[in-house]
Short mmCIF file of C-alpha atoms in Angstrom, two decimals:
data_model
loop_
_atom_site.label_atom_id
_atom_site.label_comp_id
_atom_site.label_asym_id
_atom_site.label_seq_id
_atom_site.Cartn_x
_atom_site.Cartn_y
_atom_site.Cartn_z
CA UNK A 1 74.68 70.37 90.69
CA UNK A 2 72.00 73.22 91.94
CA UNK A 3 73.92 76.63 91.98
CA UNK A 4 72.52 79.88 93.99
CA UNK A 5 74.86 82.84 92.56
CA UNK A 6 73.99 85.27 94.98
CA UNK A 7 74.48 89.15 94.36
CA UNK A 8 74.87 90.75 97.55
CA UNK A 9 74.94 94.35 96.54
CA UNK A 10 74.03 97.39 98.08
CA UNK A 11 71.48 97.51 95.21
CA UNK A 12 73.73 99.05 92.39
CA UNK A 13 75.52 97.26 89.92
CA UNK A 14 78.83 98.21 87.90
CA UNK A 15 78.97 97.88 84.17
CA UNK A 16 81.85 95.19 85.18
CA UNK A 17 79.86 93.17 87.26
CA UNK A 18 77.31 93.17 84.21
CA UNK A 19 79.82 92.40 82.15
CA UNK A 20 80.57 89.18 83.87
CA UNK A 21 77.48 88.21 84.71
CA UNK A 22 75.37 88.38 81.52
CA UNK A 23 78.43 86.17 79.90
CA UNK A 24 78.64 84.01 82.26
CA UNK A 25 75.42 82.87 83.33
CA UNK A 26 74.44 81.23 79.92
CA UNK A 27 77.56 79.55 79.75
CA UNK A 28 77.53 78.22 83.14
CA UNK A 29 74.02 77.05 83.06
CA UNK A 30 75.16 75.19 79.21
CA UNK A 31 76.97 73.00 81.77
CA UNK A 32 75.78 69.43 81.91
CA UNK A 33 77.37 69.68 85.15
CA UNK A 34 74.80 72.17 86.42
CA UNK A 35 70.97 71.01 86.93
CA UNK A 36 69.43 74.13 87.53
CA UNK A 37 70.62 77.72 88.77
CA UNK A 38 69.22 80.64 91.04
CA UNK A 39 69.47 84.01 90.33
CA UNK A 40 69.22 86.49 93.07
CA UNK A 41 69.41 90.06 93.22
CA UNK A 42 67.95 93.06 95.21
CA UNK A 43 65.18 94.41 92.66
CA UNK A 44 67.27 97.59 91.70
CA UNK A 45 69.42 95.38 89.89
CA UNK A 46 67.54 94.65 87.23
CA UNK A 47 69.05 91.56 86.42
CA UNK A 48 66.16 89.95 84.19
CA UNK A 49 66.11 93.16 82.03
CA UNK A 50 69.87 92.53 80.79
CA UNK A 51 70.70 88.42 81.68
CA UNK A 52 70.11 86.51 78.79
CA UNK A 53 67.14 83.99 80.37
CA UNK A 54 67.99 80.06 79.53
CA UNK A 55 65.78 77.10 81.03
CA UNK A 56 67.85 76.35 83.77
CA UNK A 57 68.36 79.59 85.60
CA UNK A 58 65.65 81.20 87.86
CA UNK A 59 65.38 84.54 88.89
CA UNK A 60 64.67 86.00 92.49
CA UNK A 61 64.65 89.28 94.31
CA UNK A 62 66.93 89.83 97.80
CA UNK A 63 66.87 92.50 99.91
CA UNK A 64 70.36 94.92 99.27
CA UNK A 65 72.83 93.67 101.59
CA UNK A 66 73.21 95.59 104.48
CA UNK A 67 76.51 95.78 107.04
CA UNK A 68 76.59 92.75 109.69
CA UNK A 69 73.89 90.83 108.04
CA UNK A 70 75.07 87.40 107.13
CA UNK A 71 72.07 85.51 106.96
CA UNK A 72 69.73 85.62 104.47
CA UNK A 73 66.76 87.42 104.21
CA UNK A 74 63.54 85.94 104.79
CA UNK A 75 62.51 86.06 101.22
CA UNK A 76 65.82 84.69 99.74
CA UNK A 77 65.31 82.20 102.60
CA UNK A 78 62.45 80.69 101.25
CA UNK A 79 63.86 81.03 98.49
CA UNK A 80 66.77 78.92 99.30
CA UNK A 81 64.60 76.21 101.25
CA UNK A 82 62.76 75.59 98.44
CA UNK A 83 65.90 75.37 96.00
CA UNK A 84 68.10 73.09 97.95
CA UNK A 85 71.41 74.48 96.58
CA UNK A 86 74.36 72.09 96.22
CA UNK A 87 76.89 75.58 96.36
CA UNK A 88 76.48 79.15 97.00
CA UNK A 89 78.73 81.29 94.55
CA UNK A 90 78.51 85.17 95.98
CA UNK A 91 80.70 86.93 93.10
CA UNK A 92 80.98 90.04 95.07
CA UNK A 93 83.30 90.11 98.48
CA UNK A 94 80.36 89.57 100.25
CA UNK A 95 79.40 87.04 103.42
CA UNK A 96 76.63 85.00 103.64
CA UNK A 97 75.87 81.64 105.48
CA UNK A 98 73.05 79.37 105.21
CA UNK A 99 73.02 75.67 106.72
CA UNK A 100 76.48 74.00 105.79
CA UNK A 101 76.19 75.09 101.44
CA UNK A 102 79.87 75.83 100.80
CA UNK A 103 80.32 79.12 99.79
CA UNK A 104 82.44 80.35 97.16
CA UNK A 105 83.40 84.01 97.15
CA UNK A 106 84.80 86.06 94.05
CA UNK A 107 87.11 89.31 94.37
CA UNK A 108 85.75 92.45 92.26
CA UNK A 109 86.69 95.18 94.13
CA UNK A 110 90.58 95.82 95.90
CA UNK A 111 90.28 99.30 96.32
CA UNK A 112 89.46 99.11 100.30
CA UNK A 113 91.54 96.34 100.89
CA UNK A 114 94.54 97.51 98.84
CA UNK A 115 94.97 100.68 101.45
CA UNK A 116 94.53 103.24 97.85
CA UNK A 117 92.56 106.28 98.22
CA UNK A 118 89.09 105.46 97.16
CA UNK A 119 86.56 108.05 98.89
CA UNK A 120 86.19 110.86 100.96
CA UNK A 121 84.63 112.33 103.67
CA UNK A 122 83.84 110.95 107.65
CA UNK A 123 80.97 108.67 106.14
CA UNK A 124 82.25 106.84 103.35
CA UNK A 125 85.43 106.55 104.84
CA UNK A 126 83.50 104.82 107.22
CA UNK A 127 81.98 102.30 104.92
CA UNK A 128 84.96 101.69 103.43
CA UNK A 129 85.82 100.67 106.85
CA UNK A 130 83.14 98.25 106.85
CA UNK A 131 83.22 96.98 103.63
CA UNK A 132 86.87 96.29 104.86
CA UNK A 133 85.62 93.88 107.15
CA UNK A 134 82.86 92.35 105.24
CA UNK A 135 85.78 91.65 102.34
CA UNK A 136 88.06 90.11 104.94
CA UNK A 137 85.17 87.93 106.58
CA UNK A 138 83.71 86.73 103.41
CA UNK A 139 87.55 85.61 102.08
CA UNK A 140 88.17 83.87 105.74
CA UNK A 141 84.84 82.10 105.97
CA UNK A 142 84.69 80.90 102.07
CA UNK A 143 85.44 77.56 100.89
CA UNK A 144 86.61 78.29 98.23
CA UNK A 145 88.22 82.21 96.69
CA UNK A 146 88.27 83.07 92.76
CA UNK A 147 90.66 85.94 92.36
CA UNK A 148 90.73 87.62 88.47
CA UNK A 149 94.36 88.42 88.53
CA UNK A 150 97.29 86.86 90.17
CA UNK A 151 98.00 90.00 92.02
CA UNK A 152 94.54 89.65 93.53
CA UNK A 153 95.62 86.00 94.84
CA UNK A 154 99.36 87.16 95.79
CA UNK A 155 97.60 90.03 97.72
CA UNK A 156 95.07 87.45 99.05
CA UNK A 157 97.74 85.40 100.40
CA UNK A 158 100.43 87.54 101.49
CA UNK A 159 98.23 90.52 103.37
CA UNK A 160 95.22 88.15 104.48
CA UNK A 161 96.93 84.99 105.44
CA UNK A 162 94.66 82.97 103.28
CA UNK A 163 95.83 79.46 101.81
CA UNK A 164 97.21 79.94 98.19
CA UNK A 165 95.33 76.57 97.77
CA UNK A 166 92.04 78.16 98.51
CA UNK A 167 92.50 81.10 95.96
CA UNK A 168 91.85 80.04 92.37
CA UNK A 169 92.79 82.62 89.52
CA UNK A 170 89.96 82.77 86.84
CA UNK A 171 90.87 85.52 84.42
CA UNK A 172 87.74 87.47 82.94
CA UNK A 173 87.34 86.77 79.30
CA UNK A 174 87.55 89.33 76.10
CA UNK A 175 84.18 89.96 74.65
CA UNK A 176 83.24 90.12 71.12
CA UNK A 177 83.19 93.97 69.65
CA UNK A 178 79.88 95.25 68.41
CA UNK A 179 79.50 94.96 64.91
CA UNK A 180 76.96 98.85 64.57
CA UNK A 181 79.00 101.18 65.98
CA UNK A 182 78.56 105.04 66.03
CA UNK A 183 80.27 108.20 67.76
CA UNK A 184 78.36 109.89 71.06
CA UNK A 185 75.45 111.30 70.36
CA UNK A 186 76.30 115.14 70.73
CA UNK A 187 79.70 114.98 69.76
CA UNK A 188 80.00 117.63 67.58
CA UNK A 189 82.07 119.16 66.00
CA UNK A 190 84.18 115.43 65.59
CA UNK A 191 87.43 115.63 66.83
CA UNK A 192 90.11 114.94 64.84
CA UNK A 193 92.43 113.58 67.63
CA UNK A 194 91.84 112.20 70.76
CA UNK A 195 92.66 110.51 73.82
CA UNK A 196 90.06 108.33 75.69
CA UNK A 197 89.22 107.18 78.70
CA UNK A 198 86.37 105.04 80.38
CA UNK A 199 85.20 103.56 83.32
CA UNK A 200 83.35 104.66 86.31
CA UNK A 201 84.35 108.24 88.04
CA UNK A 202 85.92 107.01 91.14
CA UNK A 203 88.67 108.70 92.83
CA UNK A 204 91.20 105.48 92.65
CA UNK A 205 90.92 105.71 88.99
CA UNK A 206 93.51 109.09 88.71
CA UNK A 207 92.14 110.63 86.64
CA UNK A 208 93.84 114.04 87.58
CA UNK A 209 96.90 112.85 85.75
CA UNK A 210 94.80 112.73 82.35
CA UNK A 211 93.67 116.15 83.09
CA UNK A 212 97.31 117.19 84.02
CA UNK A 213 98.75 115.82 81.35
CA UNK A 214 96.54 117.24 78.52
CA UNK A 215 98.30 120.73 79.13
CA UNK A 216 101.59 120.01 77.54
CA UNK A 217 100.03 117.38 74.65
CA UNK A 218 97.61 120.28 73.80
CA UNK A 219 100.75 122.58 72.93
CA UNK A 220 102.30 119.30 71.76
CA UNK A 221 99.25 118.39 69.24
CA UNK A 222 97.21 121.43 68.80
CA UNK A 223 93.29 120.48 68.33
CA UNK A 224 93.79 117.30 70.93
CA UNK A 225 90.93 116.27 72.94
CA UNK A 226 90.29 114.20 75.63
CA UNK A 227 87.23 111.75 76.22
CA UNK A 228 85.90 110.51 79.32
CA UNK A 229 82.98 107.97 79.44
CA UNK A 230 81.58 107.00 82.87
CA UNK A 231 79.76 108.69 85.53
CA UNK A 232 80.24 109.38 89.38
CA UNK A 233 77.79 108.16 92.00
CA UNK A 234 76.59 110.57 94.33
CA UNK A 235 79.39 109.76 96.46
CA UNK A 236 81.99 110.44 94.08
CA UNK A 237 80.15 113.50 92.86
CA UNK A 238 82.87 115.89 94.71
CA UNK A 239 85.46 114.10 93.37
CA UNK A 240 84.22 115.09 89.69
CA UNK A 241 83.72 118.53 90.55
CA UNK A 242 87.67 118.28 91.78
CA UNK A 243 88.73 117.18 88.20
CA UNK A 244 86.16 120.00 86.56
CA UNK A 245 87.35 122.38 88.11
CA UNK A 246 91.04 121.60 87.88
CA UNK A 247 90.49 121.12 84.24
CA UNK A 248 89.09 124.66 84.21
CA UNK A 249 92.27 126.44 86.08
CA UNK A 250 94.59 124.44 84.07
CA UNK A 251 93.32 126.07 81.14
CA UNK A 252 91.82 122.63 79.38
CA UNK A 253 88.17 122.55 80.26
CA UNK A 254 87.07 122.99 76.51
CA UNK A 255 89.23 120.15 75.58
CA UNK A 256 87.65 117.40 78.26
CA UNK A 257 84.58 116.26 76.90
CA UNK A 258 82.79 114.45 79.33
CA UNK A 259 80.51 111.63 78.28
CA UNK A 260 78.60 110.31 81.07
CA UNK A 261 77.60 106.43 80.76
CA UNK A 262 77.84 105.46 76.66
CA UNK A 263 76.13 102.21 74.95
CA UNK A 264 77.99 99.79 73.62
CA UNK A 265 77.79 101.12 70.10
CA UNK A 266 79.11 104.44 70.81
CA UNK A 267 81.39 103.36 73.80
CA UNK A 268 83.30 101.09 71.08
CA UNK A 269 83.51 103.85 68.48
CA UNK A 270 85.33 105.77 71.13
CA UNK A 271 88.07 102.89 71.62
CA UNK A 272 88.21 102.26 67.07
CA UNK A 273 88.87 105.90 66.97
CA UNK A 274 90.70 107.02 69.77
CA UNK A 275 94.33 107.81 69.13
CA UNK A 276 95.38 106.49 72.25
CA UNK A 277 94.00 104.80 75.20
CA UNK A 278 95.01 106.25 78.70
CA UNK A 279 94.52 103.77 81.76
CA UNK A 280 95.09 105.32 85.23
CA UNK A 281 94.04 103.69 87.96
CA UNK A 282 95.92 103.28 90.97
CA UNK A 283 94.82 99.96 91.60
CA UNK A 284 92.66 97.38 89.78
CA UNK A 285 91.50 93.71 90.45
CA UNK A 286 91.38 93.00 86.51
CA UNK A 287 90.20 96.11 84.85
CA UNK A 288 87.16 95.28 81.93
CA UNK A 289 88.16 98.93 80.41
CA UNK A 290 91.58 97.57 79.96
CA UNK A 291 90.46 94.42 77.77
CA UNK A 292 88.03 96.30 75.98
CA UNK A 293 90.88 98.63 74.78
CA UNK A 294 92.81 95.46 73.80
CA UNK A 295 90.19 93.93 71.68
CA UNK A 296 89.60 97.27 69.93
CA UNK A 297 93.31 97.38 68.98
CA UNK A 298 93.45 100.50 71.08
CA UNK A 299 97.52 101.95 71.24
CA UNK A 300 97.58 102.09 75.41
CA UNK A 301 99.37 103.97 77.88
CA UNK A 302 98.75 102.75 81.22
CA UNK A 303 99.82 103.27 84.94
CA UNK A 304 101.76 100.50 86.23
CA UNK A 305 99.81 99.92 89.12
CA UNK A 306 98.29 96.94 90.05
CA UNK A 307 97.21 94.81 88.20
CA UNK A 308 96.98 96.70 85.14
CA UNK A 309 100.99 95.43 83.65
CA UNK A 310 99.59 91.83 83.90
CA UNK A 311 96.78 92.81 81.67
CA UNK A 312 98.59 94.86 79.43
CA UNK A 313 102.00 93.41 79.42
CA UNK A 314 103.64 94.65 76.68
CA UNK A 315 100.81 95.97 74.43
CA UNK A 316 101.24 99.25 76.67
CA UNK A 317 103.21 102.30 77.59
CA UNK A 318 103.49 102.46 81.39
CA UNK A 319 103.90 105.64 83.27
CA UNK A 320 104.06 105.76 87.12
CA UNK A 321 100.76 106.88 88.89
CA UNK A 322 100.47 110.53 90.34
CA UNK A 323 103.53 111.53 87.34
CA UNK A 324 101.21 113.17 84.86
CA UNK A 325 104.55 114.52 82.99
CA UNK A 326 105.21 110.94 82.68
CA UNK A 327 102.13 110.47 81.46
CA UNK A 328 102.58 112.99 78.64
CA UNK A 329 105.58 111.69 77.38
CA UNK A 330 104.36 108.23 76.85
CA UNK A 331 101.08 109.47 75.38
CA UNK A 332 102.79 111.82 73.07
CA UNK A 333 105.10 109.02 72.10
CA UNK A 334 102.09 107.66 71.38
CA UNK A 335 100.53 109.98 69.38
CA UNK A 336 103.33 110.95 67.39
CA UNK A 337 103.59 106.47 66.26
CA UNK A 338 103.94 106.33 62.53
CA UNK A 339 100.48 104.07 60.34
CA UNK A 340 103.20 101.05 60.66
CA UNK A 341 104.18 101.52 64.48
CA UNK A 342 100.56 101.50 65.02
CA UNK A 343 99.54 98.77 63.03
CA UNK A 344 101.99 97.13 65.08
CA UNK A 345 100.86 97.57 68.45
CA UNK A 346 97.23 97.32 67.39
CA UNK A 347 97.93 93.47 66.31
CA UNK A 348 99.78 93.31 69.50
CA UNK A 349 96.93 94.15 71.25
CA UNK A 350 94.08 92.05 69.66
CA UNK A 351 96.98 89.20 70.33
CA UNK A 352 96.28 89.51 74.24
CA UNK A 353 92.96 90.20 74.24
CA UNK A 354 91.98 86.65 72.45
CA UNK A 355 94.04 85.10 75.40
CA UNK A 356 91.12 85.99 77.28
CA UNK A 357 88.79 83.64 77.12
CA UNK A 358 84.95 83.41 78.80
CA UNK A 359 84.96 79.49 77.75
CA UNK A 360 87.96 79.21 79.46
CA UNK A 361 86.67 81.17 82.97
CA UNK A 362 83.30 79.34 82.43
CA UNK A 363 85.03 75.96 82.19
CA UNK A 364 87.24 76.77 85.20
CA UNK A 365 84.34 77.86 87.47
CA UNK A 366 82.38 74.93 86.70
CA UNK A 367 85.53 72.67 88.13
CA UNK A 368 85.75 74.70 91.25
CA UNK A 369 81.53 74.60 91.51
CA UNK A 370 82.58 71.00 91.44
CA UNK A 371 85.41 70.35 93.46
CA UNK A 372 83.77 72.41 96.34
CA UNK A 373 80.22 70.77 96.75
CA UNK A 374 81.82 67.27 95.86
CA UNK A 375 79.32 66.80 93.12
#
């Protein structure tokens, strides 16, 4: 079986996305089912700098995608020709045609589709429009759909019409923890007790309620700080001002600490040492920031939006989005957990992160590769 995975980005690439790429790409071309794999991304991706290269997969640039283009370009069209793929797999809500190759289509991204605030302004509300329709003509025209969650494929099913029959759940899988770890480079002086965060800057993540919430925990737990890895793209850029500057009139601006983007060794310091993990999204398709707290035995706090409670379940303290008292109760409930109480829900929540598995995704993938090209 010949595999094209197909990244049809606008050129950028979320640590996510990485995520599930890099780990899943060596163990889908360890397949005896698969013969050979290709690769293709626009060149900003950078895919060959961070994709662990095996024998069978081969690398090739695309053109970003761009709105209302569905066939490929002329490069990845030669491209194509000369690979003879058995299935196109497109893990990005993204449509593409080319001859009669099946097409299977993963969901990463329910933030337009789910209706949630995720930008601002005439122009990106306008994308969002179209990336709307893209989503919705991708799903329609696929053979085959791999939501993460089951609230992805309930949403699928329910608000798109599609057949439950052509939506297969594949749940992402829990990655190992990196054995070198050290705190942020410029974190000084070390706090003794903090809250953390992580995950790109985006306006559906909530992060106002963090922000909120610190006032009270501050009085509550004097010397508390809050931690924020991730960045904001330049669209989002306003939208981080917004929570600067409402950090600064709520009187808690020296007790954010914003990180920007972290490596892995310093990201997973945050989660060992954190004293509790806050999660407050308004809506997620699986959330990677969520299992990564769970396999660092974070104690979590979460909103109990979608789909974070079926991550979670009951490794977390859940708090209703937009109620940032809530939010300070839990977390100081949290925070004021006895060695034992912790130990407790630390176990708990290495317990659901190993029933993530990538083997298990990989192996599932593979079936649906094969079920949809008949190979």
């Amino acid at each position: 079986m010949r595999i094209a995975i197909l990244n049809l980005t606008g050129g950028g690439v979320s640590g996510g996305y990485k995520r599930y790429l890099s780990t899943m790409l060596p163990r889908l071309a360890a397949s005896p089912q698969i013969s050979e794999i290709l690769c293709a991304s626009p060149s900003s991706f950078g895919v060959e700098k961070w994709a662990p290269a095996t024998a069978k997969v081969k690398f090739t640039a695309c053109e970003p995608f761009r709105f209302m283009r569905h066939a490929p370009d002329p490069g990845l069209k030669r491209a194509l020709d000369e690979f003879r793929p058995d299935l196109i797999f497109v893990p990005i809500e993204r449509h593409l045609r080319y001859r009669n190759v099946p097409v299977v289509t993963m969901v990463q991204n329910m933030g337009p589709l789910s209706g949630v605030k995720v930008v601002s302004g005439i122009v990106e509300k306008a994308k969002c429009l179209a990336q709307v329709f893209e989503t919705r003509l991708a799903l329609k025209r696929s053979a085959a759909v791999i939501a993460p969650t089951e609230y992805v494929k309930n949403f699928l099913v329910r608000n798109l019409g599609l057949p439950a029959a052509k939506v297969q759940i594949i749940n992402y899988g829990s990655s190992s923890v990196p054995r070198n770890v050290r705190p942020p480079a410029g974190l000084a002086p070390m706090p003794g007790s903090f809250v953390f965060a992580a995950g790109s800057l985006e306006i559906y993540r909530g992060l106002e309620d963090l922000i909120k919430a610190m006032v009270p925990l501050k009085t509550a737990f004097p010397g508390l700080k809050l931690l924020l890895a991730g960045t904001a793209r330049q669209a989002t850029q306003p939208y981080f001002q917004e929570l600067k500057d409402l950090s600064s009139r709520s009187g808690v601006a020296d007790d954010v600490l914003w990180l920007g983007d972290l490596p892995d060794e310093e990201l997973s310091w945050c989660y060992q040492n954190c004293s509790a993990f806050a999660m407050t999204s308004r809506v997620e398709s699986f959330g990677f920031v969520a299992l990564e707290a769970l396999a660092h035995g974070c104690n979590c706090v979460s909103s109990d939006s979608p789909c974070l409670p079926e991550i979670f379940k009951d490794t977390a303290l859940y708090y209703r989005p937009g109620d940032s008292e809530a939010l300070a109760k839990s977390t100081g409930e949290i925070l004021a957990r006895d060695p034992e109480e912790r130990e407790k829900y630390k176990v708990k929540a290495f317990k659901r992160a190993w029933q993530f598995s990538w083997e298990e995704a990989a192996e599932k993938t593979i079936r649906l590769f094969t079920d949809v090209s008949g190979s």
